[in-house]
mmCIF file of C-alpha atoms in Angstrom:
data_model
loop_
_atom_site.group_PDB
_atom_site.id
_atom_site.type_symbol
_atom_site.label_atom_id
_atom_site.label_comp_id
_atom_site.label_asym_id
_atom_site.label_seq_id
_atom_site.Cartn_x
_atom_site.Cartn_y
_atom_site.Cartn_z
ATOM 1 C CA MET A 1095 0.056 0.069 -0.072
ATOM 2 C CA SER A 1096 1.095 3.391 -0.897
ATOM 3 C CA ALA A 1097 1.992 6.192 1.533
ATOM 4 C CA ALA A 1098 -0.831 8.125 0.113
ATOM 5 C CA ARG A 1099 -3.202 5.257 -0.209
ATOM 6 C CA ALA A 1100 -2.471 4.556 3.583
ATOM 7 C CA ARG A 1101 -3.013 8.386 4.545
ATOM 8 C CA PHE A 1102 -6.106 8.675 2.880
ATOM 9 C CA THR A 1103 -7.298 5.665 4.601
ATOM 10 C CA ALA A 1104 -6.479 6.905 8.134
ATOM 11 C CA VAL A 1105 -8.098 9.957 7.612
ATOM 12 C CA LEU A 1106 -11.059 8.436 6.091
ATOM 13 C CA SER A 1107 -11.469 5.800 9.339
ATOM 14 C CA HIS A 1108 -10.803 8.778 11.633
ATOM 15 C CA ALA A 1109 -13.812 10.897 9.739
ATOM 16 C CA VAL A 1110 -15.918 7.842 10.103
ATOM 17 C CA LEU A 1111 -14.940 7.387 13.840
ATOM 18 C CA LEU A 1112 -15.309 11.083 14.588
ATOM 19 C CA TRP A 1113 -19.133 11.327 13.002
ATOM 20 C CA TRP A 1114 -20.191 7.719 14.544
ATOM 21 C CA THR A 1115 -19.118 9.389 17.870
ATOM 22 C CA PHE A 1116 -21.278 12.571 17.194
ATOM 23 C CA LEU A 1117 -23.640 10.328 16.723
ATOM 24 C CA VAL A 1118 -23.551 8.659 20.256
ATOM 25 C CA THR A 1119 -22.330 11.493 22.240
ATOM 26 C CA VAL A 1120 -25.222 14.076 21.111
ATOM 27 C CA PRO A 1121 -28.111 12.221 22.180
ATOM 28 C CA ILE A 1122 -26.159 11.411 25.910
ATOM 29 C CA VAL A 1123 -25.648 15.278 25.961
ATOM 30 C CA TRP A 1124 -29.042 15.972 25.067
ATOM 31 C CA THR A 1125 -30.546 13.708 27.482
ATOM 32 C CA PHE A 1126 -28.441 15.021 30.901
ATOM 33 C CA LEU A 1127 -29.099 19.014 29.719
ATOM 34 C CA ALA A 1128 -32.699 18.240 29.304
ATOM 35 C CA SER A 1129 -32.959 16.424 32.552
ATOM 36 C CA VAL A 1130 -31.983 19.723 34.625
ATOM 37 C CA LYS A 1131 -34.369 21.790 32.342
ATOM 38 C CA SER A 1132 -38.065 22.590 33.040
ATOM 39 C CA GLU A 1133 -40.805 21.073 30.557
ATOM 40 C CA ARG A 1134 -40.994 24.624 28.892
ATOM 41 C CA GLU A 1135 -37.950 24.649 28.494
ATOM 42 C CA ILE A 1136 -37.506 20.926 27.097
ATOM 43 C CA PHE A 1137 -39.467 22.054 24.316
ATOM 44 C CA GLY A 1138 -38.247 25.040 23.334
ATOM 45 C CA ASP A 1139 -34.695 25.932 22.211
ATOM 46 C CA ALA A 1140 -33.204 21.957 23.034
ATOM 47 C CA TRP A 1141 -29.669 23.471 22.982
ATOM 48 C CA SER A 1142 -30.595 26.555 25.352
ATOM 49 C CA PRO A 1143 -28.704 25.928 28.847
ATOM 50 C CA PRO A 1144 -31.504 26.099 31.597
ATOM 51 C CA ALA A 1145 -32.219 29.010 33.475
ATOM 52 C CA THR A 1146 -32.193 27.304 36.799
ATOM 53 C CA ILE A 1147 -30.490 23.840 37.191
ATOM 54 C CA ARG A 1148 -33.290 21.624 38.383
ATOM 55 C CA LEU A 1149 -32.197 19.249 40.592
ATOM 56 C CA ASP A 1150 -35.654 18.520 41.757
ATOM 57 C CA ASN A 1151 -36.380 16.368 38.518
ATOM 58 C CA TRP A 1152 -33.802 13.657 39.741
ATOM 59 C CA ALA A 1153 -35.342 13.845 43.023
ATOM 60 C CA ARG A 1154 -38.893 13.158 41.568
ATOM 61 C CA ALA A 1155 -37.717 10.101 39.233
ATOM 62 C CA TRP A 1156 -35.666 8.674 42.398
ATOM 63 C CA GLN A 1157 -38.963 8.777 45.104
ATOM 64 C CA GLN A 1158 -41.989 9.102 43.306
ATOM 65 C CA ALA A 1159 -41.295 7.172 39.945
ATOM 66 C CA HIS A 1160 -39.529 4.659 42.255
ATOM 67 C CA VAL A 1161 -36.455 4.522 40.007
ATOM 68 C CA GLY A 1162 -34.424 3.942 43.106
ATOM 69 C CA ARG A 1163 -36.257 0.491 43.567
ATOM 70 C CA TYR A 1164 -36.481 -0.237 40.114
ATOM 71 C CA MET A 1165 -32.544 0.071 39.944
ATOM 72 C CA LEU A 1166 -31.975 -1.928 42.407
ATOM 73 C CA ASN A 1167 -34.216 -5.028 40.810
ATOM 74 C CA SER A 1168 -31.978 -3.876 37.874
ATOM 75 C CA VAL A 1169 -28.748 -4.236 39.571
ATOM 76 C CA VAL A 1170 -29.653 -7.664 41.323
ATOM 77 C CA VAL A 1171 -31.427 -9.484 37.846
ATOM 78 C CA VAL A 1172 -28.103 -8.044 36.081
ATOM 79 C CA ALA A 1173 -25.612 -9.061 38.424
ATOM 80 C CA CYS A 1174 -27.251 -12.565 38.852
ATOM 81 C CA GLY A 1175 -27.969 -13.183 35.081
ATOM 82 C CA THR A 1176 -24.096 -12.155 34.285
ATOM 83 C CA ALA A 1177 -22.711 -14.354 36.642
ATOM 84 C CA GLY A 1178 -24.813 -17.261 35.393
ATOM 85 C CA THR A 1179 -24.063 -16.537 31.796
ATOM 86 C CA MET A 1180 -20.192 -16.034 32.284
ATOM 87 C CA LEU A 1181 -20.260 -19.450 34.812
ATOM 88 C CA PHE A 1182 -22.018 -21.546 32.129
ATOM 89 C CA GLY A 1183 -20.852 -20.063 29.295
ATOM 90 C CA ALA A 1184 -17.105 -20.003 30.034
ATOM 91 C CA MET A 1185 -17.307 -23.764 30.975
ATOM 92 C CA ALA A 1186 -19.481 -24.530 27.495
ATOM 93 C CA ALA A 1187 -16.833 -22.886 25.301
ATOM 94 C CA TYR A 1188 -13.959 -24.202 27.557
ATOM 95 C CA VAL A 1189 -15.003 -28.088 26.951
ATOM 96 C CA LEU A 1190 -16.069 -26.927 22.850
ATOM 97 C CA ALA A 1191 -12.624 -25.545 22.379
ATOM 98 C CA ARG A 1192 -10.173 -27.932 23.929
ATOM 99 C CA TYR A 1193 -11.893 -31.289 23.563
ATOM 100 C CA ARG A 1194 -13.158 -33.210 20.503
ATOM 101 C CA PHE A 1195 -15.927 -35.762 21.314
ATOM 102 C CA ARG A 1196 -18.898 -37.019 18.973
ATOM 103 C CA GLY A 1197 -21.238 -34.183 18.365
ATOM 104 C CA SER A 1198 -19.171 -31.286 19.806
ATOM 105 C CA ARG A 1199 -19.519 -29.529 16.234
ATOM 106 C CA ILE A 1200 -23.237 -30.135 16.240
ATOM 107 C CA VAL A 1201 -23.433 -28.817 19.820
ATOM 108 C CA HIS A 1202 -21.026 -25.571 19.065
ATOM 109 C CA ALA A 1203 -23.301 -25.162 15.615
ATOM 110 C CA LEU A 1204 -26.438 -24.690 17.620
ATOM 111 C CA PHE A 1205 -24.938 -22.293 20.260
ATOM 112 C CA VAL A 1206 -23.872 -20.460 17.321
ATOM 113 C CA ALA A 1207 -27.493 -20.668 15.562
ATOM 114 C CA GLY A 1208 -28.944 -19.303 18.942
ATOM 115 C CA LEU A 1209 -27.509 -15.887 17.580
ATOM 116 C CA ALA A 1210 -29.736 -15.597 14.875
ATOM 117 C CA LEU A 1211 -33.023 -16.039 16.783
ATOM 118 C CA PRO A 1212 -35.043 -12.825 17.157
ATOM 119 C CA VAL A 1213 -36.426 -12.496 20.581
ATOM 120 C CA TYR A 1214 -39.436 -10.906 19.231
ATOM 121 C CA LEU A 1215 -40.280 -14.237 17.525
ATOM 122 C CA VAL A 1216 -40.176 -16.421 21.273
ATOM 123 C CA LEU A 1217 -42.082 -13.772 23.114
ATOM 124 C CA THR A 1218 -45.367 -15.244 23.127
ATOM 125 C CA PRO A 1219 -43.971 -18.995 23.418
ATOM 126 C CA LEU A 1220 -41.643 -17.919 26.469
ATOM 127 C CA PHE A 1221 -44.668 -16.250 28.436
ATOM 128 C CA PHE A 1222 -46.285 -19.785 28.430
ATOM 129 C CA VAL A 1223 -43.347 -21.756 29.216
ATOM 130 C CA VAL A 1224 -42.300 -19.118 32.452
ATOM 131 C CA ARG A 1225 -46.187 -19.439 33.183
ATOM 132 C CA ASN A 1226 -46.254 -22.921 33.300
ATOM 133 C CA THR A 1227 -42.954 -23.492 35.037
ATOM 134 C CA GLY A 1228 -44.449 -21.133 37.806
ATOM 135 C CA ALA A 1229 -47.312 -24.182 38.395
ATOM 136 C CA LEU A 1230 -44.429 -26.257 39.793
ATOM 137 C CA PRO A 1231 -44.463 -27.085 43.199
ATOM 138 C CA LEU A 1232 -41.201 -26.578 44.562
ATOM 139 C CA VAL A 1233 -39.136 -24.220 42.247
ATOM 140 C CA GLY A 1234 -42.551 -22.551 40.535
ATOM 141 C CA PRO A 1235 -42.926 -19.616 43.021
ATOM 142 C CA PHE A 1236 -38.828 -18.566 42.484
ATOM 143 C CA ILE A 1237 -39.047 -18.925 38.500
ATOM 144 C CA GLY A 1238 -42.179 -18.319 37.330
ATOM 145 C CA LEU A 1239 -44.074 -14.973 35.713
ATOM 146 C CA ASN A 1240 -43.406 -11.653 37.743
ATOM 147 C CA THR A 1241 -40.514 -13.504 39.587
ATOM 148 C CA HIS A 1242 -36.796 -12.163 38.824
ATOM 149 C CA GLY A 1243 -35.585 -15.501 39.156
ATOM 150 C CA GLY A 1244 -37.579 -16.636 35.760
ATOM 151 C CA LEU A 1245 -36.052 -13.511 34.032
ATOM 152 C CA ILE A 1246 -32.630 -14.413 35.090
ATOM 153 C CA LEU A 1247 -32.713 -18.088 33.697
ATOM 154 C CA VAL A 1248 -33.926 -16.200 30.348
ATOM 155 C CA TYR A 1249 -31.764 -13.578 30.487
ATOM 156 C CA ILE A 1250 -28.851 -16.412 30.636
ATOM 157 C CA ALA A 1251 -30.330 -18.471 28.014
ATOM 158 C CA PHE A 1252 -30.536 -15.715 25.857
ATOM 159 C CA SER A 1253 -26.824 -14.240 26.456
ATOM 160 C CA LEU A 1254 -25.204 -17.852 25.873
ATOM 161 C CA PRO A 1255 -24.753 -18.105 22.599
ATOM 162 C CA PHE A 1256 -22.794 -15.163 22.098
ATOM 163 C CA THR A 1257 -20.841 -15.886 25.104
ATOM 164 C CA VAL A 1258 -20.228 -19.232 24.174
ATOM 165 C CA PHE A 1259 -19.196 -18.070 20.400
ATOM 166 C CA PHE A 1260 -16.985 -15.372 21.456
ATOM 167 C CA LEU A 1261 -15.458 -17.655 24.150
ATOM 168 C CA THR A 1262 -14.651 -20.719 22.654
ATOM 169 C CA ALA A 1263 -12.805 -18.844 19.978
ATOM 170 C CA PHE A 1264 -10.950 -17.181 22.853
ATOM 171 C CA PHE A 1265 -9.926 -20.375 24.830
ATOM 172 C CA GLY A 1266 -8.737 -21.864 21.357
ATOM 173 C CA THR A 1267 -5.824 -19.503 21.308
ATOM 174 C CA LEU A 1268 -4.514 -20.132 25.030
ATOM 175 C CA PRO A 1269 -1.170 -22.348 24.570
ATOM 176 C CA LYS A 1270 -2.244 -26.007 25.645
ATOM 177 C CA THR A 1271 1.260 -26.856 27.234
ATOM 178 C CA VAL A 1272 0.338 -24.873 30.388
ATOM 179 C CA ALA A 1273 -2.637 -27.317 31.041
ATOM 180 C CA GLU A 1274 -0.986 -30.345 29.790
ATOM 181 C CA ALA A 1275 2.111 -29.363 32.714
ATOM 182 C CA ALA A 1276 -0.880 -29.070 35.096
ATOM 183 C CA PHE A 1277 -2.601 -32.321 34.283
ATOM 184 C CA VAL A 1278 1.200 -34.135 34.437
ATOM 185 C CA ASP A 1279 1.471 -32.344 38.150
ATOM 186 C CA GLY A 1280 -1.951 -34.571 39.043
ATOM 187 C CA ALA A 1281 -4.544 -31.592 38.612
ATOM 188 C CA SER A 1282 -8.047 -32.455 37.802
ATOM 189 C CA HIS A 1283 -9.947 -30.827 35.186
ATOM 190 C CA THR A 1284 -12.043 -28.330 37.270
ATOM 191 C CA ARG A 1285 -9.069 -27.286 38.961
ATOM 192 C CA VAL A 1286 -7.067 -26.690 35.579
ATOM 193 C CA PHE A 1287 -10.200 -24.647 34.207
ATOM 194 C CA PHE A 1288 -11.026 -22.437 37.467
ATOM 195 C CA GLN A 1289 -7.285 -21.853 38.489
ATOM 196 C CA ILE A 1290 -5.156 -21.698 35.228
ATOM 197 C CA MET A 1291 -7.286 -21.569 32.189
ATOM 198 C CA LEU A 1292 -9.929 -19.157 33.130
ATOM 199 C CA PRO A 1293 -7.549 -16.326 34.492
ATOM 200 C CA MET A 1294 -5.497 -16.682 31.271
ATOM 201 C CA ALA A 1295 -8.558 -16.229 29.491
ATOM 202 C CA ARG A 1296 -9.515 -12.776 32.022
ATOM 203 C CA PRO A 1297 -9.365 -9.833 29.136
ATOM 204 C CA GLY A 1298 -11.962 -12.271 26.983
ATOM 205 C CA VAL A 1299 -14.104 -12.828 29.837
ATOM 206 C CA VAL A 1300 -14.155 -9.435 31.093
ATOM 207 C CA SER A 1301 -15.011 -8.019 27.558
ATOM 208 C CA VAL A 1302 -18.213 -10.459 27.142
ATOM 209 C CA THR A 1303 -19.051 -9.891 31.085
ATOM 210 C CA VAL A 1304 -19.182 -5.858 29.778
ATOM 211 C CA PHE A 1305 -21.324 -6.969 26.694
ATOM 212 C CA ASN A 1306 -23.743 -9.174 28.713
ATOM 213 C CA VAL A 1307 -24.158 -6.359 31.236
ATOM 214 C CA LEU A 1308 -25.110 -3.816 28.534
ATOM 215 C CA GLY A 1309 -27.457 -6.032 26.957
ATOM 216 C CA GLN A 1310 -29.029 -7.087 29.829
ATOM 217 C CA TRP A 1311 -29.206 -3.945 31.573
ATOM 218 C CA ASN A 1312 -30.790 -2.368 28.593
ATOM 219 C CA GLN A 1313 -33.628 -5.116 27.807
ATOM 220 C CA TYR A 1314 -37.173 -3.999 27.744
ATOM 221 C CA GLN A 1315 -39.144 -6.793 25.843
ATOM 222 C CA LEU A 1316 -38.202 -9.498 27.955
ATOM 223 C CA PRO A 1317 -39.020 -7.910 31.605
ATOM 224 C CA LEU A 1318 -42.341 -6.363 29.782
ATOM 225 C CA VAL A 1319 -43.489 -9.776 28.753
ATOM 226 C CA LEU A 1320 -41.785 -11.866 32.224
ATOM 227 C CA LEU A 1321 -42.654 -8.893 35.068
ATOM 228 C CA PRO A 1322 -46.385 -8.051 33.630
ATOM 229 C CA SER A 1323 -48.377 -7.469 36.803
ATOM 230 C CA ASP A 1324 -46.126 -6.878 39.842
ATOM 231 C CA ARG A 1325 -44.889 -3.163 39.854
ATOM 232 C CA ASP A 1326 -42.262 -4.013 43.002
ATOM 233 C CA SER A 1327 -40.482 -6.592 40.649
ATOM 234 C CA TRP A 1328 -40.430 -4.086 37.874
ATOM 235 C CA VAL A 1329 -36.667 -3.182 36.158
ATOM 236 C CA LEU A 1330 -35.436 -0.144 35.561
ATOM 237 C CA THR A 1331 -36.501 0.111 31.714
ATOM 238 C CA GLN A 1332 -40.101 -0.832 32.655
ATOM 239 C CA GLY A 1333 -40.305 1.932 35.485
ATOM 240 C CA ILE A 1334 -38.864 4.577 32.862
ATOM 241 C CA ALA A 1335 -41.245 3.886 30.176
ATOM 242 C CA ASP A 1336 -43.938 4.056 32.934
ATOM 243 C CA ILE A 1337 -43.033 7.402 33.406
ATOM 244 C CA SER A 1338 -44.155 8.200 29.968
ATOM 245 C CA THR A 1339 -47.256 6.230 29.365
ATOM 246 C CA THR A 1340 -49.302 6.366 32.708
ATOM 247 C CA ALA A 1341 -49.450 10.011 32.059
ATOM 248 C CA GLY A 1342 -50.409 10.397 28.232
ATOM 249 C CA TYR A 1343 -49.597 13.973 27.019
ATOM 250 C CA ASP A 1344 -48.964 14.999 30.761
ATOM 251 C CA ALA A 1345 -46.019 12.637 31.639
ATOM 252 C CA ASP A 1346 -43.327 14.365 33.962
ATOM 253 C CA TRP A 1347 -40.681 14.585 31.175
ATOM 254 C CA GLY A 1348 -37.834 16.213 33.595
ATOM 255 C CA ALA A 1349 -37.950 13.166 35.610
ATOM 256 C CA LEU A 1350 -38.094 11.117 32.494
ATOM 257 C CA PHE A 1351 -34.992 12.369 30.937
ATOM 258 C CA ALA A 1352 -33.585 12.223 34.964
ATOM 259 C CA ALA A 1353 -34.487 8.674 34.906
ATOM 260 C CA LEU A 1354 -33.016 8.081 31.545
ATOM 261 C CA GLY A 1355 -29.527 9.766 32.998
ATOM 262 C CA MET A 1356 -29.441 7.489 35.815
ATOM 263 C CA ALA A 1357 -29.645 4.425 33.548
ATOM 264 C CA ILE A 1358 -27.193 5.772 31.266
ATOM 265 C CA ILE A 1359 -24.740 6.530 34.218
ATOM 266 C CA PRO A 1360 -23.743 3.245 35.503
ATOM 267 C CA MET A 1361 -23.028 1.946 32.003
ATOM 268 C CA ILE A 1362 -20.674 4.834 31.041
ATOM 269 C CA VAL A 1363 -18.753 4.343 34.476
ATOM 270 C CA VAL A 1364 -18.464 0.288 34.164
ATOM 271 C CA HIS A 1365 -17.369 0.925 30.441
ATOM 272 C CA ALA A 1366 -14.676 3.660 31.780
ATOM 273 C CA LEU A 1367 -13.390 1.504 34.095
ATOM 274 C CA LEU A 1368 -13.065 -1.758 32.039
ATOM 275 C CA GLN A 1369 -12.364 -0.293 28.634
ATOM 276 C CA GLY A 1370 -8.488 -1.491 28.459
ATOM 277 C CA GLN A 1371 -9.598 -4.815 29.467
ATOM 278 C CA ILE A 1372 -12.380 -4.886 26.529
ATOM 279 C CA ARG A 1373 -9.744 -3.729 23.886
ATOM 280 C CA ARG A 1374 -7.353 -6.186 25.130
ATOM 281 C CA GLY A 1375 -9.833 -8.707 25.376
ATOM 282 C CA LEU A 1376 -11.310 -8.101 21.425
ATOM 283 C CA THR A 1377 -7.547 -7.896 19.997
ATOM 284 C CA ALA A 1378 -5.549 -10.711 22.366
ATOM 285 C CA GLY A 1379 -6.788 -13.554 19.834
ATOM 286 C CA ALA A 1380 -5.132 -12.023 17.074
ATOM 287 C CA PHE A 1381 -1.880 -11.840 18.342
ATOM 288 C CA LYS A 1382 -1.492 -15.213 20.102
#
């Protein structure tokens, strides 16, 4: 590649990245700006600074709209869902990447096929499956409709295909000699996985964990179907939508944008703290 062509490619790629950054940043900045405005200012000049910073919008969203309770529910559901996803996904990916057995390729293909399954197609049958599961005598009250347990299990099921697909490729890049040396020293398969291979795969595991957290935190369709009536068990996305839908045209727009700001801040913090790990996880396989 000539120097002129390489320079043109670099300028073009940077221009695309700057445009993409603009498209992503502008709505976020406008959301936080609207969250401290009055309704008259929100529907006036979109980019004018507020005459008075209205932090009462955040207070109303937290207390009157119960965003604090919904956020706590989201934290519990996403933490448990992500933990279950990474545990089962990492174990499945490790076996598929390091061991060959009859049907291993079929199992891997089934996981990959799950990436092509739109969630909208299974909402109705999923509702009846979870509802019928709730009728079971012992576990029903914990994993049926309007329970966080049922939502967590569904989150795990829908997050496993991507997790297994990504980590299978990552575990395949790790050196086999380390595991073989551990087996020679008498280590079991379980010990090799949890104490040797899993720490070695930390960049990839952290990257997938962040993606799963983002996906489950922003999920709306599944909670809407599986937590239909018990408001105390709602997650954050349902609570935010409720602010605008219950009041119709008289919605509290200041509180709505404040609630959106509360939902955005944790994800910004997670990404800011772990962006180095994400970058290493996405590029590690290319250099092994």
